[in-house]
Amino acid sequence: MSPPLLGVEGQSQCNVSFMASSASEDYISQNGLGLKERNYLGLSDCSSVDSSAVSSVAEENKNNLNLKATELRLGLPGSQSPERESDFSLLSSVKLDEKQLFPLVPSKDGICSLPQKNIVSGNKRGFADTVDGFSESKATMFTEGNWIFNAAGSGSDSGQPKLSGNVLSNRSSGTQSDIKAEAPVKATQKCDNKTNGSNTNSAPAAKAQVVGWPPIRSFRKNTLSTTSKNNEEVDGKPGPGALFVKVSMDGAPYLRKVDLRTYSTYQELSSALEKMFSCFIIGQCGSQGAPGREMLSESKLKDLLHGSEYVLTYEDKDGDWMLVGDVPWGMFIASCKRLKIMKGSDAIGLAPRAVEKSKNRN
Amino acid sequence: MAYSFPEEVLEHVFSFLSSDKDRNAVSLVCKSWYEIERWSRRRIFIGNCYAVSPEIMIRRFPEVRAVEIKGKPHFADFNLVPEGWGAYVRPWIRAMSAAYPFLEEIKLKRMVVTDECLELIARSFKNFEVLVLSSCDGFTTAGLASIAANCRNLRELDLGESEVEDLSGHWLSHFPDNCTSLVSLNMSCLGSEVSFSALERLVARCPNLRTLRLNRAVPLEKLSNLLHHAPQLVELGTGAYSAEIRSDIFSSLAEAFSVCKQLKGLSGLWDVVPAYLPAVYSVCSGITSLNLSYATIQSPDLVKLVSQCQNLQRLWVLDYIEDTGLEALAASCKDLEELRVFPSDPFGAEPNVSLTEQGLVSVSEGCPRLQSVLYFCRQMSNAALITIARNRPKMIRFRLCIIDPQAPDHLTHEPLDTGFGAIVENCKELRRLSMTGLLTDRVFEYIGTHAKKLEMLSIAFAGNSDLGLHHVLSGCESLRKLEIRDCPFGDEALLANAAKLETMRSLWMSSCSVTFGACKLLGRRMPSLNVEVMDERGPPDSRPESCPVEKLYVYRTVAGRRVDMTGFVWTMDEDAATARL
């Protein structure tokens, strides 16, 4: 087994320094700490790659190209993108020998590595980072309606390590903007994640959460919500029933589930759904020709959802599709079986039915 | 051969082998042993429904009587696997309905089961006896009605925590009057009220009923009726444990419980009214398993109950029990083996109860047999973890969930690396570990170095670099299931340890840094793995290869690529990114 401890010292030192800083220029400075390039996978080829991240990109490119035949690289062929900078010195210098990985397979792949993955993996989850970065980016982030990463400077990523968009926010390139455009999904999570912590503003309800956190099964979540509601009810009769309802959107590949009990007004529900499906809407915009890197303002998204584009409808206990918002919230919760975000044009004709029904109820 | 036993003798010998491991070993001895074994294997366990196909199973094992299949990855429990991902049991049921007419048992976990499947089961297997559906979904109470009506010899119907579309409680009335075979009935996940008289008659005519888990809608006032009909119960799940406080209800309840001398397990207990708890005191000394995880009562009431259960081995409880309650637990229940403490208010920003790491430390000190822990709390310290590890070196399952997933040691503000390191270093038999808190690559180094028996590891919001993942994949020799979310693990460690993935059941990575390019490479090079990418943003090849994928699920398989994937799942294989169906 490859010596796992090799490089740990170096690595953790590096990581500590990562954690202490958020901006990319610190990556350069860390080489000044005298960190030694470690071959943590026990591969011998790494020495051919200059570990110093400060060295010019071109030089690195040259080294990389020399080893192309035996190295495993990932990324677009032929691309040595300029953002291959200093911040990934730790990992980028460890070139994986394809032979080592796949000993029986002749190494043929000439795909070049693209730095972004390294950046992403190298600079994540610094706790101090998250707190600092968060407070400094708070202002900019939330002006976009809570769900968009703002490009302005914050190198920190409060817990969503995946997207490199954040780290690369200072640079601009085509690939990054794609990632940034996808950011909203994670941004939502990120913002939500910090609700528990230092954040005191912007997140609408105390219940905004990271998807799937804490790890509690739906059955338990439903039961607990019902129980706590019951404690406030007068008659005390337990009302089980599913509080999670499925939400679908025309054309979206995923169904989602929302817990209706975590909202108390239509406004809250609507904001939450906007967040959930925003990434899909952005995708749509992108496909219609708007550059993916452009960020939709909150108002534009609202236009999409509340304007002519989409309407929120629900299926009630009788199986009828109704427009959301016509009945008091309590009644809505009691009868809603599932939600659907429809194109406005498809929803014509629902309104009259809703009015009919409430007349019949009364 | 002159020297071999007649087949019948070998078959008889093999019939004593119940463990799959033993049987698999036996099959490798020689061809004739392989043949004899495969004809005599009656029970099959399939840990991942996509690792093998029904056809392969049937071809090799023609005389199976009991099948257990698991479907979706564990993180599906927390809504991380989108609807429509897969794990349909239909192809299995259809194949088995033709090939295994004598099938008796089907146990499914995290699979999609439709009413059509249930009807097919009810029609196809004349000797059908056991149906267990844990955390399944896709069916309605109409499907249950088919099972109830047609399975003449039904012994066990257990719906676990499945998501059932509850059309009505009428399904229960479909059990025919001559059905007397029930041994176990668990309908606790259902919402609708069933006809109480039908339920009562059913319970009364099944003399072998050992396990009865009611749903919340069964009122407390009627519980004593049921208990009178089934004093032989070993496990009882009550309905809602609340009623108007009346002495007549109380005394009939207390009297009914006192007759249940065999009762070992108690659960349900929704909406507990504390005044009614003393009704169960008469059975407490026999109770070994107590599930109070829906009982929203305060610590003093919990303690009063729990301290009567001196033989308690398993306790599931809400964090209302608090540190003081856990201390009392540690003092009274010396046989405790498993403790699960669930959060009463997981989404609140502030703690609502006084439950800290101290509670767990007390239990670890006081309960010498403690080996399985699931603990939700809001703060933790390395010191506490080290103490727990030293107290309980025989720990087998340790799952800690700190509500703030990156909380550091609340005393020193350091990462919790050394604490968890102590756990894996001291608890050499540890098989399952879930970690939360501020964790760096160092903790993974400890895990890779020490956790040699670890089979399942769950990681969230932890680590700094690929080194972390590398430590785990290269060091944990017994690792079978690894699930990771929101960690900065990317391509290198994954690719460098590609071969390891063939020795594991599955790997889940979501919101990490694995790029599409790496997934493609992995899929191309490792034909025995299915490398599936889930991405809501659309086909991964519409983005650069360097783009991280949202979710990655890798598992070994002999069945080849899945053919039932929906629009957001792509398999990486020789056809690379276009392998979507």
mmCIF file of N, CA and C in Angstrom, chain B residues 68-121:
data_model
loop_
_atom_site.group_PDB
_atom_site.id
_atom_site.type_symbol
_atom_site.label_atom_id
_atom_site.label_comp_id
_atom_site.label_asym_id
_atom_site.label_seq_id
_atom_site.Cartn_x
_atom_site.Cartn_y
_atom_site.Cartn_z
ATOM 1 N N GLU B 68 -34.153 -11.316 -0.153
ATOM 2 C CA GLU B 68 -34.084 -9.993 0.457
ATOM 3 C C GLU B 68 -33.291 -9.094 -0.480
ATOM 4 N N ILE B 69 -33.858 -7.956 -0.828
ATOM 5 C CA ILE B 69 -33.216 -7.071 -1.802
ATOM 6 C C ILE B 69 -33.211 -5.639 -1.283
ATOM 7 N N LYS B 70 -32.093 -4.976 -1.484
ATOM 8 C CA LYS B 70 -32.018 -3.565 -1.119
ATOM 9 C C LYS B 70 -31.826 -2.724 -2.368
ATOM 10 N N GLY B 71 -32.389 -1.558 -2.367
ATOM 11 C CA GLY B 71 -32.388 -0.752 -3.590
ATOM 12 C C GLY B 71 -31.596 0.537 -3.497
ATOM 13 N N LYS B 72 -32.287 1.598 -3.137
ATOM 14 C CA LYS B 72 -31.654 2.912 -3.218
ATOM 15 C C LYS B 72 -30.517 3.054 -2.218
ATOM 16 N N PRO B 73 -29.584 3.927 -2.545
ATOM 17 C CA PRO B 73 -28.503 4.203 -1.588
ATOM 18 C C PRO B 73 -29.064 4.791 -0.293
ATOM 19 N N HIS B 74 -28.326 4.611 0.759
ATOM 20 C CA HIS B 74 -28.785 5.029 2.086
ATOM 21 C C HIS B 74 -29.181 6.501 2.138
ATOM 22 N N PHE B 75 -28.451 7.343 1.414
ATOM 23 C CA PHE B 75 -28.752 8.768 1.468
ATOM 24 C C PHE B 75 -30.116 9.113 0.874
ATOM 25 N N ALA B 76 -30.757 8.132 0.282
ATOM 26 C CA ALA B 76 -32.127 8.372 -0.178
ATOM 27 C C ALA B 76 -33.040 8.677 1.004
ATOM 28 N N ASP B 77 -32.673 8.183 2.169
ATOM 29 C CA ASP B 77 -33.477 8.459 3.370
ATOM 30 C C ASP B 77 -33.541 9.944 3.672
ATOM 31 N N PHE B 78 -32.561 10.693 3.191
ATOM 32 C CA PHE B 78 -32.497 12.111 3.520
ATOM 33 C C PHE B 78 -32.765 12.961 2.288
ATOM 34 N N ASN B 79 -33.545 12.411 1.391
ATOM 35 C CA ASN B 79 -33.957 13.169 0.204
ATOM 36 C C ASN B 79 -32.815 13.565 -0.715
ATOM 37 N N LEU B 80 -31.733 12.823 -0.676
ATOM 38 C CA LEU B 80 -30.638 13.173 -1.576
ATOM 39 C C LEU B 80 -30.724 12.423 -2.901
ATOM 40 N N VAL B 81 -31.571 11.428 -2.950
ATOM 41 C CA VAL B 81 -31.748 10.704 -4.206
ATOM 42 C C VAL B 81 -33.081 11.145 -4.793
ATOM 43 N N PRO B 82 -33.051 11.722 -5.965
ATOM 44 C CA PRO B 82 -34.292 12.276 -6.501
ATOM 45 C C PRO B 82 -35.322 11.199 -6.816
ATOM 46 N N GLU B 83 -36.548 11.623 -6.839
ATOM 47 C CA GLU B 83 -37.629 10.729 -7.226
ATOM 48 C C GLU B 83 -37.381 10.169 -8.606
ATOM 49 N N GLY B 84 -37.716 8.933 -8.761
ATOM 50 C CA GLY B 84 -37.568 8.357 -10.090
ATOM 51 C C GLY B 84 -36.178 7.840 -10.378
ATOM 52 N N TRP B 85 -35.344 7.785 -9.372
ATOM 53 C CA TRP B 85 -33.996 7.300 -9.610
ATOM 54 C C TRP B 85 -33.977 5.842 -10.034
ATOM 55 N N GLY B 86 -34.795 5.056 -9.409
ATOM 56 C CA GLY B 86 -34.780 3.641 -9.793
ATOM 57 C C GLY B 86 -35.145 2.767 -8.624
ATOM 58 N N ALA B 87 -34.536 1.599 -8.561
ATOM 59 C CA ALA B 87 -34.793 0.580 -7.543
ATOM 60 C C ALA B 87 -36.207 0.028 -7.649
ATOM 61 N N TYR B 88 -36.614 -0.227 -8.863
ATOM 62 C CA TYR B 88 -37.939 -0.810 -9.081
ATOM 63 C C TYR B 88 -37.875 -2.306 -8.841
ATOM 64 N N VAL B 89 -38.809 -2.781 -8.084
ATOM 65 C CA VAL B 89 -38.782 -4.203 -7.779
ATOM 66 C C VAL B 89 -39.518 -5.018 -8.838
ATOM 67 N N ARG B 90 -40.225 -4.334 -9.689
ATOM 68 C CA ARG B 90 -41.065 -5.047 -10.660
ATOM 69 C C ARG B 90 -40.344 -6.141 -11.440
ATOM 70 N N PRO B 91 -39.193 -5.840 -12.041
ATOM 71 C CA PRO B 91 -38.549 -6.914 -12.808
ATOM 72 C C PRO B 91 -38.230 -8.141 -11.952
ATOM 73 N N TRP B 92 -37.935 -7.908 -10.687
ATOM 74 C CA TRP B 92 -37.645 -9.027 -9.808
ATOM 75 C C TRP B 92 -38.896 -9.860 -9.561
ATOM 76 N N ILE B 93 -39.974 -9.182 -9.250
ATOM 77 C CA ILE B 93 -41.209 -9.898 -8.944
ATOM 78 C C ILE B 93 -41.683 -10.672 -10.165
ATOM 79 N N ARG B 94 -41.577 -10.024 -11.305
ATOM 80 C CA ARG B 94 -42.055 -10.725 -12.501
ATOM 81 C C ARG B 94 -41.222 -11.962 -12.781
ATOM 82 N N ALA B 95 -39.923 -11.810 -12.672
ATOM 83 C CA ALA B 95 -39.077 -12.968 -12.942
ATOM 84 C C ALA B 95 -39.330 -14.067 -11.918
ATOM 85 N N MET B 96 -39.464 -13.677 -10.676
ATOM 86 C CA MET B 96 -39.641 -14.685 -9.637
ATOM 87 C C MET B 96 -41.020 -15.337 -9.703
ATOM 88 N N SER B 97 -41.992 -14.592 -10.159
ATOM 89 C CA SER B 97 -43.326 -15.189 -10.214
ATOM 90 C C SER B 97 -43.343 -16.362 -11.175
ATOM 91 N N ALA B 98 -42.467 -16.275 -12.177
ATOM 92 C CA ALA B 98 -42.390 -17.407 -13.099
ATOM 93 C C ALA B 98 -41.483 -18.501 -12.572
ATOM 94 N N ALA B 99 -40.388 -18.089 -11.953
ATOM 95 C CA ALA B 99 -39.350 -19.064 -11.629
ATOM 96 C C ALA B 99 -39.460 -19.664 -10.236
ATOM 97 N N TYR B 100 -40.067 -18.935 -9.311
ATOM 98 C CA TYR B 100 -40.106 -19.423 -7.929
ATOM 99 C C TYR B 100 -41.543 -19.538 -7.433
ATOM 100 N N PRO B 101 -42.290 -20.473 -7.929
ATOM 101 C CA PRO B 101 -43.688 -20.564 -7.498
ATOM 102 C C PRO B 101 -43.847 -20.851 -6.013
ATOM 103 N N PHE B 102 -42.801 -21.373 -5.409
ATOM 104 C CA PHE B 102 -42.899 -21.700 -3.989
ATOM 105 C C PHE B 102 -42.255 -20.651 -3.091
ATOM 106 N N LEU B 103 -42.038 -19.493 -3.646
ATOM 107 C CA LEU B 103 -41.409 -18.446 -2.857
ATOM 108 C C LEU B 103 -42.236 -18.118 -1.624
ATOM 109 N N GLU B 104 -41.569 -17.952 -0.492
ATOM 110 C CA GLU B 104 -42.287 -17.708 0.759
ATOM 111 C C GLU B 104 -42.045 -16.325 1.334
ATOM 112 N N GLU B 105 -40.885 -15.778 1.069
ATOM 113 C CA GLU B 105 -40.527 -14.533 1.757
ATOM 114 C C GLU B 105 -39.962 -13.513 0.793
ATOM 115 N N ILE B 106 -40.432 -12.275 0.915
ATOM 116 C CA ILE B 106 -39.815 -11.175 0.182
ATOM 117 C C ILE B 106 -39.573 -10.040 1.161
ATOM 118 N N LYS B 107 -38.318 -9.619 1.246
ATOM 119 C CA LYS B 107 -37.981 -8.483 2.117
ATOM 120 C C LYS B 107 -37.296 -7.442 1.252
ATOM 121 N N LEU B 108 -37.816 -6.247 1.282
ATOM 122 C CA LEU B 108 -37.284 -5.200 0.430
ATOM 123 C C LEU B 108 -36.953 -3.969 1.248
ATOM 124 N N LYS B 109 -35.887 -3.301 0.845
ATOM 125 C CA LYS B 109 -35.536 -2.071 1.547
ATOM 126 C C LYS B 109 -35.205 -0.995 0.527
ATOM 127 N N ARG B 110 -35.824 0.140 0.697
ATOM 128 C CA ARG B 110 -35.610 1.291 -0.198
ATOM 129 C C ARG B 110 -35.832 0.911 -1.658
ATOM 130 N N MET B 111 -36.940 0.255 -1.886
ATOM 131 C CA MET B 111 -37.270 -0.054 -3.269
ATOM 132 C C MET B 111 -38.631 0.515 -3.626
ATOM 133 N N VAL B 112 -38.839 0.650 -4.907
ATOM 134 C CA VAL B 112 -40.122 1.150 -5.382
ATOM 135 C C VAL B 112 -41.000 -0.050 -5.699
ATOM 136 N N VAL B 113 -42.083 -0.122 -4.980
ATOM 137 C CA VAL B 113 -43.007 -1.260 -5.099
ATOM 138 C C VAL B 113 -44.353 -0.698 -5.525
ATOM 139 N N THR B 114 -44.917 -1.221 -6.567
ATOM 140 C CA THR B 114 -46.227 -0.707 -6.980
ATOM 141 C C THR B 114 -47.328 -1.663 -6.555
ATOM 142 N N ASP B 115 -48.536 -1.181 -6.660
ATOM 143 C CA ASP B 115 -49.677 -2.045 -6.360
ATOM 144 C C ASP B 115 -49.683 -3.249 -7.290
ATOM 145 N N GLU B 116 -49.248 -3.010 -8.507
ATOM 146 C CA GLU B 116 -49.210 -4.120 -9.455
ATOM 147 C C GLU B 116 -48.264 -5.215 -8.953
ATOM 148 N N CYS B 117 -47.137 -4.810 -8.387
ATOM 149 C CA CYS B 117 -46.205 -5.793 -7.818
ATOM 150 C C CYS B 117 -46.864 -6.553 -6.692
ATOM 151 N N LEU B 118 -47.558 -5.824 -5.845
ATOM 152 C CA LEU B 118 -48.176 -6.482 -4.697
ATOM 153 C C LEU B 118 -49.245 -7.469 -5.172
ATOM 154 N N GLU B 119 -49.965 -7.053 -6.169
ATOM 155 C CA GLU B 119 -50.967 -7.990 -6.704
ATOM 156 C C GLU B 119 -50.309 -9.218 -7.298
ATOM 157 N N LEU B 120 -49.227 -9.003 -7.984
ATOM 158 C CA LEU B 120 -48.515 -10.122 -8.588
ATOM 159 C C LEU B 120 -47.997 -11.075 -7.524
ATOM 160 N N ILE B 121 -47.485 -10.506 -6.453
ATOM 161 C CA ILE B 121 -47.029 -11.342 -5.345
ATOM 162 C C ILE B 121 -48.190 -12.152 -4.804
#
